[in-house]
Coordinates of C-alpha atoms in Angstrom, one line a residue:
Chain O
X26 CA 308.5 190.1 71.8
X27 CA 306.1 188.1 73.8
X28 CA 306.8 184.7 71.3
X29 CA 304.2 182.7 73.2
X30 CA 300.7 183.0 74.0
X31 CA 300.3 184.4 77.3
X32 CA 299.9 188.1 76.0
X33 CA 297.9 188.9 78.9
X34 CA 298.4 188.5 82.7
X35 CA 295.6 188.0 85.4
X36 CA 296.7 189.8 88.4
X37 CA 295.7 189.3 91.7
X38 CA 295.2 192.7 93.1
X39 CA 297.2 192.2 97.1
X40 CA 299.5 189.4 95.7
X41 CA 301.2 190.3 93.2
X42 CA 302.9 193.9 92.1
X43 CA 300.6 195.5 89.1
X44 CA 303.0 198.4 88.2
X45 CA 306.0 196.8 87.1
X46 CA 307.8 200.4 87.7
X47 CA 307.1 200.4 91.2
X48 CA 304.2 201.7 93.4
X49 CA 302.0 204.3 93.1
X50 CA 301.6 206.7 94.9
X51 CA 297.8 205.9 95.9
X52 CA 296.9 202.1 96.0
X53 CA 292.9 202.6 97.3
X54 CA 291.1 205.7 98.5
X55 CA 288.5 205.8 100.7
X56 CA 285.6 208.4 100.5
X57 CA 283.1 209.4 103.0
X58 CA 280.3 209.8 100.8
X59 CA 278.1 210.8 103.5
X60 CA 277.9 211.1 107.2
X61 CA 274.6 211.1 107.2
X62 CA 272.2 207.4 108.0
X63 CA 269.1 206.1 107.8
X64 CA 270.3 203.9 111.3
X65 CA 271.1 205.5 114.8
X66 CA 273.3 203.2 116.1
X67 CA 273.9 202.9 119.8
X68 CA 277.8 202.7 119.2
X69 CA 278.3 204.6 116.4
X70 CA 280.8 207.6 116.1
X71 CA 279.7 209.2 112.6
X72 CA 276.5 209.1 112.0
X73 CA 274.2 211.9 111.6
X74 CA 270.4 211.9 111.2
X75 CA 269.6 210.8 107.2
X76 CA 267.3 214.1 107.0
X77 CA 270.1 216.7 108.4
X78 CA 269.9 218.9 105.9
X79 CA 273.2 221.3 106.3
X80 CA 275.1 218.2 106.2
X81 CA 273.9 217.4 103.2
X82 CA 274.3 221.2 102.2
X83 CA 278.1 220.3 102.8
X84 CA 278.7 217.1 101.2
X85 CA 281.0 216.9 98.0
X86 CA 278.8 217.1 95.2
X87 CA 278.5 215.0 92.0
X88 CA 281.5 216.6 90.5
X89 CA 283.9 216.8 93.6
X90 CA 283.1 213.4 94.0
X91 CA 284.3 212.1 90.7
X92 CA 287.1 214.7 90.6
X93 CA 288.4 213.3 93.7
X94 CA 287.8 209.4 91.8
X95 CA 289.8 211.1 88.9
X96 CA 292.6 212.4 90.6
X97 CA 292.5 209.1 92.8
X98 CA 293.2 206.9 89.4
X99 CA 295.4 209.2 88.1
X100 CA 297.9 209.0 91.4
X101 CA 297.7 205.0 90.7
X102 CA 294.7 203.8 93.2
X103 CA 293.3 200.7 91.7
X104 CA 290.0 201.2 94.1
X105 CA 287.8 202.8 95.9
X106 CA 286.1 202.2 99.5
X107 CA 282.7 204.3 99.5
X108 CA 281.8 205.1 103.2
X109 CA 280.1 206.4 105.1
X110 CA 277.3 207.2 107.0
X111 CA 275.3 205.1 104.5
X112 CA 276.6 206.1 101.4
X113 CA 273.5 204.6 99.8
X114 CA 271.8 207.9 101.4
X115 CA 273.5 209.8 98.4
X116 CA 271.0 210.2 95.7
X117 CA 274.1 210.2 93.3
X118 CA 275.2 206.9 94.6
X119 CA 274.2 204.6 91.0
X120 CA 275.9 207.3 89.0
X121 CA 278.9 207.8 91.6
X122 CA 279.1 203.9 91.7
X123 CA 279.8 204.0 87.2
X124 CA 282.2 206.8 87.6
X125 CA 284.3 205.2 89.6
X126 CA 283.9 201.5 87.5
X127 CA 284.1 203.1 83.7
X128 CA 287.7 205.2 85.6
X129 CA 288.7 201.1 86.3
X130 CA 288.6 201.3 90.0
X131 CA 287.1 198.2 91.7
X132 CA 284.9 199.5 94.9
X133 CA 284.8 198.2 98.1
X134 CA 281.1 199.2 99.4
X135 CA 280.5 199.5 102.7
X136 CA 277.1 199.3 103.6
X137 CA 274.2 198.5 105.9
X138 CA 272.2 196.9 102.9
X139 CA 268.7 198.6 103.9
X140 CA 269.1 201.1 101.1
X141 CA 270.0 198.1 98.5
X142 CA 267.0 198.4 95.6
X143 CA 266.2 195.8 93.1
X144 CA 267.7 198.5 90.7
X145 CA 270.8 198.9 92.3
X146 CA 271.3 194.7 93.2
X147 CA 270.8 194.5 89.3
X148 CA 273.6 196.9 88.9
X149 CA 276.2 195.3 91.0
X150 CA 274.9 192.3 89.5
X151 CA 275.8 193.6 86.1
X152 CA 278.7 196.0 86.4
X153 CA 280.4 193.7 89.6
X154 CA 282.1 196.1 91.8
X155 CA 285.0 193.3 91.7
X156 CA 285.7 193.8 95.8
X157 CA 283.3 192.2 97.8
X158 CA 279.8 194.3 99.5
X159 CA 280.2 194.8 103.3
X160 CA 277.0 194.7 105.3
X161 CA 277.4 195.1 108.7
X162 CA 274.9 193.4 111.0
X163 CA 273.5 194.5 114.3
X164 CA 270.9 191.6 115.1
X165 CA 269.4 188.7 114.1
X166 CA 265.8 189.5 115.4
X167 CA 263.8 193.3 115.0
X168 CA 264.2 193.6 118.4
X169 CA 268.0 193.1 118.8
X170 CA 268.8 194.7 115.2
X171 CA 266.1 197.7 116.2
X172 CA 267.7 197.9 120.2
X173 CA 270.7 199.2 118.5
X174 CA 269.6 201.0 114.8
X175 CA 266.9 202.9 116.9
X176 CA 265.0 202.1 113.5
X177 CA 261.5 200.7 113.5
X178 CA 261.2 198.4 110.1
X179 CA 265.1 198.8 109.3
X180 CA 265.8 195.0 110.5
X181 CA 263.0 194.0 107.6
X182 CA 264.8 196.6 105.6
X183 CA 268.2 195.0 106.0
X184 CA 267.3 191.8 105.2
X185 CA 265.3 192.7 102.1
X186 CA 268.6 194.3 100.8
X187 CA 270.5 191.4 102.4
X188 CA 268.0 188.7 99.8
X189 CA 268.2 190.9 96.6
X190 CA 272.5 190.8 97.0
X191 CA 271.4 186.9 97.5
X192 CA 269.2 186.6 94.5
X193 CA 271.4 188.9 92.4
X194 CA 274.1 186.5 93.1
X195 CA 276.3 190.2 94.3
X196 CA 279.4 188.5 96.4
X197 CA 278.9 190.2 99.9
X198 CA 280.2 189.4 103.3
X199 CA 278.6 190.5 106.6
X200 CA 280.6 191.7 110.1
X201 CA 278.9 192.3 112.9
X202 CA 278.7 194.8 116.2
X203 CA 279.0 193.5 119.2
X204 CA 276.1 195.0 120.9
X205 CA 274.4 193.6 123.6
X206 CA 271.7 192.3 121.3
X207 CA 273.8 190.3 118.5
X208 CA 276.0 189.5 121.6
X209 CA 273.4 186.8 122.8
X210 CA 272.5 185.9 118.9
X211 CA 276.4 185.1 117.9
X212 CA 276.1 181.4 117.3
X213 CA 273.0 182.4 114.9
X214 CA 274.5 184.9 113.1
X215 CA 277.6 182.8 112.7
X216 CA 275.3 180.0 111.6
X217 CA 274.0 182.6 108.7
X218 CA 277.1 183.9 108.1
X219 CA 278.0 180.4 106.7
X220 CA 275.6 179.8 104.3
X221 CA 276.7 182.8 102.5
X222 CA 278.3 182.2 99.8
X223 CA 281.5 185.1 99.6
X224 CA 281.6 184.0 103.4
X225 CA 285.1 181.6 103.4
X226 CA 285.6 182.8 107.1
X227 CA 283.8 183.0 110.4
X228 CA 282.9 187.2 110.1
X229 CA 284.7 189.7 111.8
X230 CA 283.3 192.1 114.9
X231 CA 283.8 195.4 116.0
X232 CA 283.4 195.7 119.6
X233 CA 286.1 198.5 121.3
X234 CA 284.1 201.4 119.8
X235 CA 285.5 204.6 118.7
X236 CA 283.9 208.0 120.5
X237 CA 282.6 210.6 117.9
X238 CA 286.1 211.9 116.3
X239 CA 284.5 215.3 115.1
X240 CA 284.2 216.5 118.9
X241 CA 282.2 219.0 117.8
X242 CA 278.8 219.7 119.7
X243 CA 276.8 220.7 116.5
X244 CA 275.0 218.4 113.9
X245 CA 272.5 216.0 114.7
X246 CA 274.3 213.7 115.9
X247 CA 272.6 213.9 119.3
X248 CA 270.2 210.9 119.5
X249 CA 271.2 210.0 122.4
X250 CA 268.6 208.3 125.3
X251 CA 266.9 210.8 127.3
X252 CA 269.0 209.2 129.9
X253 CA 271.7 210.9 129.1
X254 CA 272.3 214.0 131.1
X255 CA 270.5 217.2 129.1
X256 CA 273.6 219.2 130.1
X257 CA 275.9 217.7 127.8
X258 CA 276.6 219.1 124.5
X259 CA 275.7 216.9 121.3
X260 CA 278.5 215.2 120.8
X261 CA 279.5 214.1 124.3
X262 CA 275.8 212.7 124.9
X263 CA 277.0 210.7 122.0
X264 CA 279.7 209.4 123.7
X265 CA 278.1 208.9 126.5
X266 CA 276.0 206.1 124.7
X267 CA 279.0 204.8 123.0
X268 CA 281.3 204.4 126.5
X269 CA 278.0 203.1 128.3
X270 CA 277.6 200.1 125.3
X271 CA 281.4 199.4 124.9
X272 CA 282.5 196.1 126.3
X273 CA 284.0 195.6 129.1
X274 CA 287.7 194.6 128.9
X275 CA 287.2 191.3 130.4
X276 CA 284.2 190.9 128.2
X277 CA 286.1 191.7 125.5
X278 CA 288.8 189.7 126.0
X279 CA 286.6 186.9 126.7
X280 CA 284.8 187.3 123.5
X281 CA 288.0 187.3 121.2
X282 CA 289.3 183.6 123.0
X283 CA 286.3 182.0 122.3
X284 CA 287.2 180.2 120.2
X285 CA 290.7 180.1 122.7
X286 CA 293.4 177.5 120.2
X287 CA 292.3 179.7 117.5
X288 CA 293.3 182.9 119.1
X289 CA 296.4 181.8 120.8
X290 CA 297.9 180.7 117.5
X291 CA 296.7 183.9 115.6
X292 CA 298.2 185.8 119.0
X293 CA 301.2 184.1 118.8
X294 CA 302.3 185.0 115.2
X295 CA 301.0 188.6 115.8
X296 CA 303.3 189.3 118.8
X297 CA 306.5 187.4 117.2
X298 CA 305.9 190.3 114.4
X299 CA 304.4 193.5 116.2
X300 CA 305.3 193.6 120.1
X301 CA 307.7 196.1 120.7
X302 CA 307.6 199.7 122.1
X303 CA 306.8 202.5 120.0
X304 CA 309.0 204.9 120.7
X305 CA 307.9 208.8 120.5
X306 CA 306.9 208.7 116.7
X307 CA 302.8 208.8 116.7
X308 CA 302.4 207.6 113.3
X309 CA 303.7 204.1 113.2
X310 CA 301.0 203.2 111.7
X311 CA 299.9 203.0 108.1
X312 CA 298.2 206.5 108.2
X313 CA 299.0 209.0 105.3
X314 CA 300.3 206.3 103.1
X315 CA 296.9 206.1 101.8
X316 CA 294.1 208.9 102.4
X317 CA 290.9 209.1 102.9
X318 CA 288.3 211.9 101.6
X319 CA 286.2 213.0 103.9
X320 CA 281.9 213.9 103.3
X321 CA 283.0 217.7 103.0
X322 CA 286.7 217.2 101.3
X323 CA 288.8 217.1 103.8
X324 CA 291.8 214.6 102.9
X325 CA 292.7 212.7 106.3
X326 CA 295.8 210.5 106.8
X327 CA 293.1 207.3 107.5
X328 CA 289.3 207.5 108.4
X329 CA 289.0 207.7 111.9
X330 CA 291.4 211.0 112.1
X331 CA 289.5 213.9 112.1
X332 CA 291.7 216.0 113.8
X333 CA 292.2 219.2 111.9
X334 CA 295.9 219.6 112.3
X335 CA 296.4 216.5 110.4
X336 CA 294.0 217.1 107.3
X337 CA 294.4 219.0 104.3
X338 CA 291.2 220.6 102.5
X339 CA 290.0 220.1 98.7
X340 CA 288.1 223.5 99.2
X341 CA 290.4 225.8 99.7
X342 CA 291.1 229.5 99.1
X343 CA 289.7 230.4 95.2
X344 CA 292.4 229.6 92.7
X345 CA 294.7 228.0 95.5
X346 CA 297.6 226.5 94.2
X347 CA 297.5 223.2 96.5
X348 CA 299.1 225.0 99.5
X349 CA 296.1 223.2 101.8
X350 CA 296.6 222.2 105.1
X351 CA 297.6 220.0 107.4
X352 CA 296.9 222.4 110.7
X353 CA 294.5 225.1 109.4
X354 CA 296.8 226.8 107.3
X355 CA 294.8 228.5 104.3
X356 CA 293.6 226.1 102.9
X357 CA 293.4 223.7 105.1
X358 CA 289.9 222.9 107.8
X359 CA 288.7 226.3 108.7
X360 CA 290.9 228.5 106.7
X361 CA 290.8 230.2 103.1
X362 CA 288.6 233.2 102.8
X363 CA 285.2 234.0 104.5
X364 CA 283.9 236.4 102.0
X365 CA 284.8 234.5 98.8
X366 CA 283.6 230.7 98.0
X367 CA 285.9 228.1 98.5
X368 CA 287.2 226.6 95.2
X369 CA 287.6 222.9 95.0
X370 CA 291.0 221.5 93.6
X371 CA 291.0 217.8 93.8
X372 CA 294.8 218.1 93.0
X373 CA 295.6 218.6 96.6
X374 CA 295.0 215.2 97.5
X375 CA 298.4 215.1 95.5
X376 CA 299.9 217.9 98.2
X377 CA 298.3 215.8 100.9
X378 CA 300.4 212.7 100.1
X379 CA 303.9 214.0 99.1
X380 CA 304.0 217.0 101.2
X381 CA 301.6 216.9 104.3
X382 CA 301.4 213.7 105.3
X383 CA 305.0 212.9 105.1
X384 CA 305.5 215.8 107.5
X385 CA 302.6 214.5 109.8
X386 CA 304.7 211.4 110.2
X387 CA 307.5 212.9 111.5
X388 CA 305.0 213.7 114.5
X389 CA 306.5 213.2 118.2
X390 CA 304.5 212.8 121.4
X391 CA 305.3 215.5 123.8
X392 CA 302.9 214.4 126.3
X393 CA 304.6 213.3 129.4
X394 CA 302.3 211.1 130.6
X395 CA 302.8 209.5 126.9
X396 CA 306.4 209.4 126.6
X397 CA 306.3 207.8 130.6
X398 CA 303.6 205.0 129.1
X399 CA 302.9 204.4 125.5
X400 CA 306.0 205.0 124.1
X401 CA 307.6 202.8 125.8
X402 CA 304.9 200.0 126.5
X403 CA 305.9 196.9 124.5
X404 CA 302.0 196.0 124.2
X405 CA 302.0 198.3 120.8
X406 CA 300.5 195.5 119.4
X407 CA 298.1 194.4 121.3
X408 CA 296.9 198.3 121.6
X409 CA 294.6 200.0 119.6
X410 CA 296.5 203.4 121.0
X411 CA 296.6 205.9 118.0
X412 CA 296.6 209.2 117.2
X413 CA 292.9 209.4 116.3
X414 CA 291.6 207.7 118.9
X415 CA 293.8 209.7 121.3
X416 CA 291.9 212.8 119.3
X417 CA 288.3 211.4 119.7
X418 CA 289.7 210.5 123.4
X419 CA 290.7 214.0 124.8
X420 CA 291.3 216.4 122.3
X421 CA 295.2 216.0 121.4
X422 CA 297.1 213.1 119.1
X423 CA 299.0 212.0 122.3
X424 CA 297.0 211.7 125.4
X425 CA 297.0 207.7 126.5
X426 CA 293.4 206.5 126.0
X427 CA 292.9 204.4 129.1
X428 CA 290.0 202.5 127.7
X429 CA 292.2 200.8 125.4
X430 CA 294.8 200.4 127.7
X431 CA 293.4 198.5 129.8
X432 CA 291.8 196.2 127.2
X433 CA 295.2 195.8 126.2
X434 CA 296.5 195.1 129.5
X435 CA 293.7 192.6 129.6
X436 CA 294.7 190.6 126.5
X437 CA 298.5 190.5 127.8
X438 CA 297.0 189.0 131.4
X439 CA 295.3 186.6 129.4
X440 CA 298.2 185.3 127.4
X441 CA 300.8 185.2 130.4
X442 CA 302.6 188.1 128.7
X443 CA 301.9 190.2 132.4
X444 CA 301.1 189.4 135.6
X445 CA 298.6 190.5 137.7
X446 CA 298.9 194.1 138.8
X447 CA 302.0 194.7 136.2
X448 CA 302.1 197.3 134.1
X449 CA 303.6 196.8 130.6
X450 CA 305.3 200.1 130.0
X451 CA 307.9 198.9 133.5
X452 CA 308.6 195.3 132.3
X453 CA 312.2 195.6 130.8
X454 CA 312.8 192.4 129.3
X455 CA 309.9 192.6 127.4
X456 CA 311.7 190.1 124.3
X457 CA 311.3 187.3 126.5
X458 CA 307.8 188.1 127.9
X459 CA 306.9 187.6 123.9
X460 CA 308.8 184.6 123.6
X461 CA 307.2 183.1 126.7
X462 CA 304.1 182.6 124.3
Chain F
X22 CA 286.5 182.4 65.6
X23 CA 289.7 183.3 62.7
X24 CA 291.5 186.3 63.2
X25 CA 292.6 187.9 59.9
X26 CA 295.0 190.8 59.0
X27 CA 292.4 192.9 57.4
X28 CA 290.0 192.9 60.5
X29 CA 289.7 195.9 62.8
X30 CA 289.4 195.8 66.2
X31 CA 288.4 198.1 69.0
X32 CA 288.7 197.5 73.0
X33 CA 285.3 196.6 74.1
X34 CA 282.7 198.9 76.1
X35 CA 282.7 196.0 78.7
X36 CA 286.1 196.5 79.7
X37 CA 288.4 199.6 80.8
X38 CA 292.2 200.0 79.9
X39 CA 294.3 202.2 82.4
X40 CA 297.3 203.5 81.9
X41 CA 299.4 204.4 84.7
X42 CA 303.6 205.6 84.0
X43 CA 303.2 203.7 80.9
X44 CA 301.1 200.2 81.9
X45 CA 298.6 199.2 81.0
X46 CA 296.0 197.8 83.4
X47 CA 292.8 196.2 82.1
X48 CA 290.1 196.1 84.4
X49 CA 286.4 194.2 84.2
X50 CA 283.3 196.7 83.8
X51 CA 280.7 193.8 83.5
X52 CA 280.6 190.6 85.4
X53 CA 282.0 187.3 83.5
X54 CA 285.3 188.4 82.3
X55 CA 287.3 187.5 85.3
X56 CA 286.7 184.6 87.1
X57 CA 287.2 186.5 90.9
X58 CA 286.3 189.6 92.2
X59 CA 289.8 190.7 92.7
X60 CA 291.1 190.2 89.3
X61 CA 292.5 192.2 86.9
X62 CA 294.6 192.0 83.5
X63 CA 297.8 193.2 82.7
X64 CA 299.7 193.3 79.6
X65 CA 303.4 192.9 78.7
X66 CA 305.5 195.5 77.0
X67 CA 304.8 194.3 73.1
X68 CA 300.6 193.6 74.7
X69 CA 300.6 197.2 75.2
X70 CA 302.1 198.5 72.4
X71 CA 299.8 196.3 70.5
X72 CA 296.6 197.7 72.8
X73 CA 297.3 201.2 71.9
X74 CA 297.4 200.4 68.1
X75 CA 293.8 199.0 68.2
X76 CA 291.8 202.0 67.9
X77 CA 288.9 200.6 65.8
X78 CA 290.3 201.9 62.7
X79 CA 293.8 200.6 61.8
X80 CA 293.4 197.2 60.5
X81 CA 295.5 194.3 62.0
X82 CA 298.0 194.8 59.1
X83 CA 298.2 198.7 59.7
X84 CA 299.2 197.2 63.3
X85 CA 301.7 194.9 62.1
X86 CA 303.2 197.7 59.3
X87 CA 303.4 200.2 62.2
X88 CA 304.8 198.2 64.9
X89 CA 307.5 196.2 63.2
X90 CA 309.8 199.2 63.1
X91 CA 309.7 199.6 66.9
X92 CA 310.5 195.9 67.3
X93 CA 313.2 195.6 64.4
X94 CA 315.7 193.4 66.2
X95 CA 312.9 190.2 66.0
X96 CA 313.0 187.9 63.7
X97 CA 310.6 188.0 60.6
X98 CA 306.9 187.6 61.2
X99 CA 307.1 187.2 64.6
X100 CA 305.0 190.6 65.4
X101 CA 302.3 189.1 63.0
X102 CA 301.9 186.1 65.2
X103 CA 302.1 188.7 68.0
X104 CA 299.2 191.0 66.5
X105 CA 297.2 187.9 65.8
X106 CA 298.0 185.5 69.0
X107 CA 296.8 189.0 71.5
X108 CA 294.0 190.0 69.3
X109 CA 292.9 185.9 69.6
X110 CA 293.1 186.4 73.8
X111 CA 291.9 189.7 74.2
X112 CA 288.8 188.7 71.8
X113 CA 288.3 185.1 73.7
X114 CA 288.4 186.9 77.3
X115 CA 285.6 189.6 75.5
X116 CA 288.3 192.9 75.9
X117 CA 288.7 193.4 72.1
X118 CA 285.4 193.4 69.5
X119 CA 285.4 193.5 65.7
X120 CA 284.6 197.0 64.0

């Protein structure tokens, strides 16, 4: 008997353990609602133009939707991250938005803000989505917002959206991409950043962008500058714009010690905890522990991995049994029957954690050229050298993506963890490299 | 506001209760019950059993009468002052509404 009058406990959802019989076997899931956006940002490796209409042919409907949110609560996950794309794009977004609150999921919204309505700030005002709106920033001005959204009128559109979260009193935060337009405007968008109220940090930035991880060469995701050369396919005049407005590693680098006691005291308690080689295992990471539903149902062990191999799909053969996937088996991207409509089974997001993913992370690197560097360069940490960036990279989960090997060999210059013209894969006694810092 | 033995009680629209391997998890659907964005509500074993009792037709009483046989080795009355003391929280934090 309880005997006093505490009956009921607040829980702080990422401090304390909810399930007193021990964890579930989903804590969030993140859906793709759409790949599709009204922006056509410089850097951006998803999106597709807001009026392509065979995406939108292929996106989840209503019903997948919320039988992926079903099964999602009924494995345990106490929230949802929508996604996208712009996931306010989805006509269904209101209704999908209730589904997932009345099921008790809080939801994490990740958006761009120009879609936010007066209707819709009302409804987060009233229903709160208990995690805090994401609105990610590209300028401060129309013309540094609008240099990368290729947008006319989606700055004004942004920061309507931006005022009716304000005015609604919805808790938001805003991060920022570090495109050569916001990269002159920093102060001022850290300035603004401040005043907002949910804002109890300086924001975050994305700045070593990811390539289109689809490699396909179909879509519309081929906006790119008519400087790009007409020959390439699609996708790769995509990444063409991406690699030309990455930053440089020294820029980069730069950037992050700004603010340079800051960074060095953050750096220092990161590479106490996380510098050590990686060995062969690809997935050291946190992938497949949690999963992530992509615009068409494909289950992926995190959002960036797109790589077929490693996905298991909710449309699968008609009456499938949960037998999807990873690796195109039937079931999985690309197989089940041509002649007969898929069926969707929202169950196999169940197969997809106990059985495929598991087995994904049991994944070794066979790539020589891997085994000679990554997995035994002691900079893990300090790289953002995964799987699916190796996959957006070059095609395979273990090919070394120099890009962000040599912002990582960058960083370690910077802190005295190399010296010049050292690579970090031949330094031995790595342990007292890290405790030189 | 008195709680009383004969009342009825229902969870309220304005919240939703999730059970998950026998939990219960009770989460805010409209803003003002929690105080932070990241906050939800658990209950404790005799909080649950309590929760699934209130189904906006069993009186407080017909709580009590059902219950005490599941707790037997407590001491008399104390799952009336349990009935009553949750019913008073869950109705002051708005999760619980009178039939």
């Amino acid at each position: 008997m309880s005997g006093g009058s505490d009956y009921v406990t607040r829980r702080k959802v990422g401090e304390q353990p909810l399930w007193q019989h021990g964890k579930p076997l989903l804590g969030r899931i993140d859906i793709e609602l759409t790949e599709r956006c009204d922006n056509v940002c410089l850097h951006c490796c998803i999106c597709l133009f807001e009026d392509d209409e065979e995406a939108e042919r292929r996106e989840m409907s209503t019903a997948e939707v919320e039988a992926v949110l079903t099964e999602a609560a009924a494995l345990g996950a106490l929230s949802v991250r929508f996604t996208g794309g712009e996931p306010l794009l989805r006509d269904d977004f209101e209704e999908l938005y209730l589904f997932a609150r009345r099921l008790g999921l809080k939801v994490m919204l990740f958006t761009n803000a120009r879609g936010v309505t007066p209707e819709l700030a009302d409804l987060l005002a009233r229903v709160p989505p208990l995690e805090l709106v994401e609105v990610s920033v590209y300028g401060m001005s129309a013309r540094t917002y609008e240099d990368a959204t290729r947008r006319r009128g989606s700055y004004a559109e942004f920061r309507r959206g931006v005022e009716l979260l304000i005015d609604r009193g919805v808790p938001f935060v805003v991060k920022g991409a570090l495109l050569p337009g916001l990269a002159g405007e920093v102060a001022e968008f850290e300035a603004w950043a401040a005043t907002l109220p949910a804002m109890d940090k300086p924001p975050g930035y994305s700045m070593f962008f990811d390539l289109r991880g689809r490699r396909d060469c179909g879509g519309s995701a081929a906006d790119a500058p008519p400087a790009e050369p007409p020959a390439l396919c699609d996708a790769e005049r995509r990444n063409a714009t991406i690699r030309r407005v990455r930053l440089s590693p020294a820029d980069g680098v730069a950037f992050l010690t700004r603010d340079r006691e800051r960074y060095v005291k953050g750096m220092r308690e990161f590479c106490t905890k996380f510098m050590r080689p990686p060995g062969d295992v690809l997935f050291s990471c946190g992938a497949g522990h949690g999963a992530c539903v992509d615009a068409y149902g494909e289950v992926q062990p995190c959002l960036p991995m797109r790589a077929p191999e490693t996905t298991v799909s909710l449309r699968g053969q008609p009456g499938g049994g949960g037998e999807g996937g990873p690796g195109g088996k039937p079931g999985g991207p690309g197989g089940g029957s041509a002649a007969a409509p898929a069926t969707f089974d929202a169950a196999r997001l169940r197969y997809a954690l106990t059985e495929a993913f598991p087995r994904l992370r049991e994944t070794k690197a066979t790539n020589p050229e891997y085994l000679r560097r990554c997995a035994v360069c002691f900079l893990k940490g300090l790289c953002e050298q995964c799987p699916a960036k190796s996959w957006a990279e070059s095609g395979t989960l273990d090919t070394p993506v120099e890009y962000l090997c040599e912002v990582a060999h960058e960083q370690a210059r910077d802190l005295g963890l190399l010296e010049p013209g050292e690579s970090a894969w031949q330094i031995e006694d790595w342990k007292a490299r890290v405790e030189r810092i | 506001m008195s709680i009383a033995l004969e009342d009825v009680y229902k969870p309220s629209d304005d919240v939703v209760g999730r059970e998950f391997e026998g939990e219960i998890i009770i989460a805010p659907l409209v803003s003002g019950i929690g105080d932070m964005e990241d906050e939800l509500f658990t209950l404790d074993d005799t909080g649950k059993a309590i929760w699934d009792q209130l189904d906006g037709r069993r009186s407080l009483a017909g709580v009590v009468a059902r219950l005490t046989p599941e707790f037997e080795e407590a001491e008399d009355g104390a799952m009336e002052r349990d009935v009553l003391g949750l019913v008073a929280e869950l109705v002051a934090r708005r999760m619980l509404v009178a039939v």
